[in-house]
Short mmCIF file of C-alpha atoms in Angstrom, two decimals:
data_model
loop_
_atom_site.label_atom_id
_atom_site.label_comp_id
_atom_site.label_asym_id
_atom_site.label_seq_id
_atom_site.Cartn_x
_atom_site.Cartn_y
_atom_site.Cartn_z
CA UNK A 28 -11.55 -0.08 -34.18
CA UNK A 29 -7.97 -1.98 -35.33
CA UNK A 30 -7.29 -5.14 -33.40
CA UNK A 31 -3.87 -4.67 -32.25
CA UNK A 32 -0.92 -5.60 -33.62
CA UNK A 33 1.91 -8.46 -32.26
CA UNK A 34 4.80 -5.73 -32.30
CA UNK A 35 1.70 -4.44 -29.08
CA UNK A 36 1.88 -7.97 -27.87
CA UNK A 37 5.23 -7.47 -27.62
CA UNK A 38 5.76 -4.25 -26.46
CA UNK A 39 3.00 -4.62 -23.11
CA UNK A 40 5.73 -8.48 -22.41
CA UNK A 41 8.73 -5.28 -22.16
CA UNK A 42 5.73 -3.83 -19.92
CA UNK A 43 5.00 -6.30 -17.57
CA UNK A 44 9.19 -7.95 -18.62
CA UNK A 45 7.47 -11.60 -20.41
CA UNK A 46 9.01 -13.21 -23.00
CA UNK A 47 6.72 -14.09 -25.55
CA UNK A 48 7.65 -17.12 -27.95
CA UNK A 49 6.10 -16.64 -31.64
CA UNK A 50 3.66 -18.95 -30.62
CA UNK A 51 2.48 -16.59 -27.85
CA UNK A 52 2.42 -13.24 -29.20
CA UNK A 53 -0.10 -14.30 -32.03
CA UNK A 54 -2.24 -16.14 -29.33
CA UNK A 55 -2.09 -12.95 -26.58
CA UNK A 56 -2.93 -10.80 -29.72
CA UNK A 57 -6.25 -12.58 -31.05
CA UNK A 58 -7.04 -12.51 -26.57
CA UNK A 59 -6.89 -8.97 -26.40
CA UNK A 60 -8.47 -7.69 -29.66
CA UNK A 61 -11.43 -10.25 -28.17
CA UNK A 62 -11.05 -8.24 -24.35
CA UNK A 63 -10.90 -4.61 -26.14
CA UNK A 64 -14.26 -5.95 -28.59
CA UNK A 65 -15.69 -6.80 -25.42
CA UNK A 66 -15.06 -3.87 -23.61
CA UNK A 67 -16.27 -1.13 -27.05
CA UNK A 68 -18.94 -2.77 -26.57
CA UNK A 69 -20.03 -2.16 -23.08
CA UNK A 70 -19.21 1.77 -23.83
CA UNK A 71 -21.34 1.38 -26.58
CA UNK A 72 -24.39 -0.13 -24.58
CA UNK A 73 -23.87 2.15 -21.88
CA UNK A 74 -26.19 5.81 -21.49
CA UNK A 75 -24.82 8.64 -20.59
CA UNK A 76 -27.35 8.43 -17.61
CA UNK A 77 -25.66 5.07 -16.25
CA UNK A 78 -22.93 6.73 -14.29
CA UNK A 79 -19.69 4.61 -14.05
CA UNK A 80 -19.53 2.06 -11.41
CA UNK A 81 -16.74 -0.54 -10.10
CA UNK A 82 -19.01 -2.96 -8.80
CA UNK A 83 -22.65 -4.12 -9.67
CA UNK A 84 -24.12 -3.57 -6.01
CA UNK A 85 -23.52 -1.21 -2.86
CA UNK A 86 -20.65 -2.15 -1.30
CA UNK A 87 -20.72 -0.38 2.55
CA UNK A 88 -17.70 -1.02 4.78
CA UNK A 89 -18.79 -2.50 8.58
CA UNK A 90 -16.96 -1.99 10.62
CA UNK A 91 -17.13 -2.29 14.93
CA UNK A 92 -16.27 0.08 17.26
CA UNK A 93 -12.78 -0.28 19.12
CA UNK A 94 -13.48 -0.97 22.43
CA UNK A 95 -10.77 -2.16 24.98
CA UNK A 96 -11.85 -6.81 26.10
CA UNK A 97 -8.59 -8.84 27.95
CA UNK A 98 -5.86 -10.08 25.88
CA UNK A 99 -3.00 -12.62 26.89
CA UNK A 100 -0.29 -10.10 28.99
CA UNK A 101 2.67 -10.54 27.09
CA UNK A 102 4.29 -12.83 29.06
CA UNK A 103 1.39 -15.22 27.98
CA UNK A 104 1.87 -14.29 24.43
CA UNK A 105 5.27 -15.66 24.54
CA UNK A 106 5.19 -18.55 26.70
CA UNK A 107 5.15 -20.82 23.50
CA UNK A 108 7.63 -18.32 22.13
CA UNK A 109 11.15 -20.66 20.96
CA UNK A 110 13.29 -17.25 21.41
CA UNK A 111 12.58 -13.68 22.86
CA UNK A 112 13.98 -10.34 23.52
CA UNK A 113 12.55 -6.94 25.22
CA UNK A 114 9.16 -8.82 25.62
CA UNK A 115 9.05 -8.85 21.93
CA UNK A 116 9.39 -12.40 19.55
CA UNK A 117 12.39 -12.95 18.18
CA UNK A 118 13.11 -13.78 15.14
CA UNK A 119 16.31 -14.87 12.68
CA UNK A 120 17.47 -11.87 10.91
CA UNK A 121 17.07 -11.55 7.22
CA UNK A 122 17.24 -8.73 5.42
CA UNK A 123 21.39 -8.63 6.59
CA UNK A 124 20.48 -5.08 8.55
CA UNK A 125 21.20 -4.35 12.07
#
């Protein structure tokens, strides 16, 4: 497999909207070529009987059931707010929309 070229690195930089110097193009071309080579070696080792995985250990999402528990009333939650409006925290407008 041919190594990644400076032109390909420049193209990737353009897609990512990153301006790269000539030295960076050479440096990143070498690094990306090493990464591509490492991925190719892993692909060679993985047999057809080995399923692709994203993590070496199985992951499970630990969820707890939703239960109603005592919490603050709106008045208690807003008691320390510098400004409030209609039982909500009032914050400065930042997007310029009404």
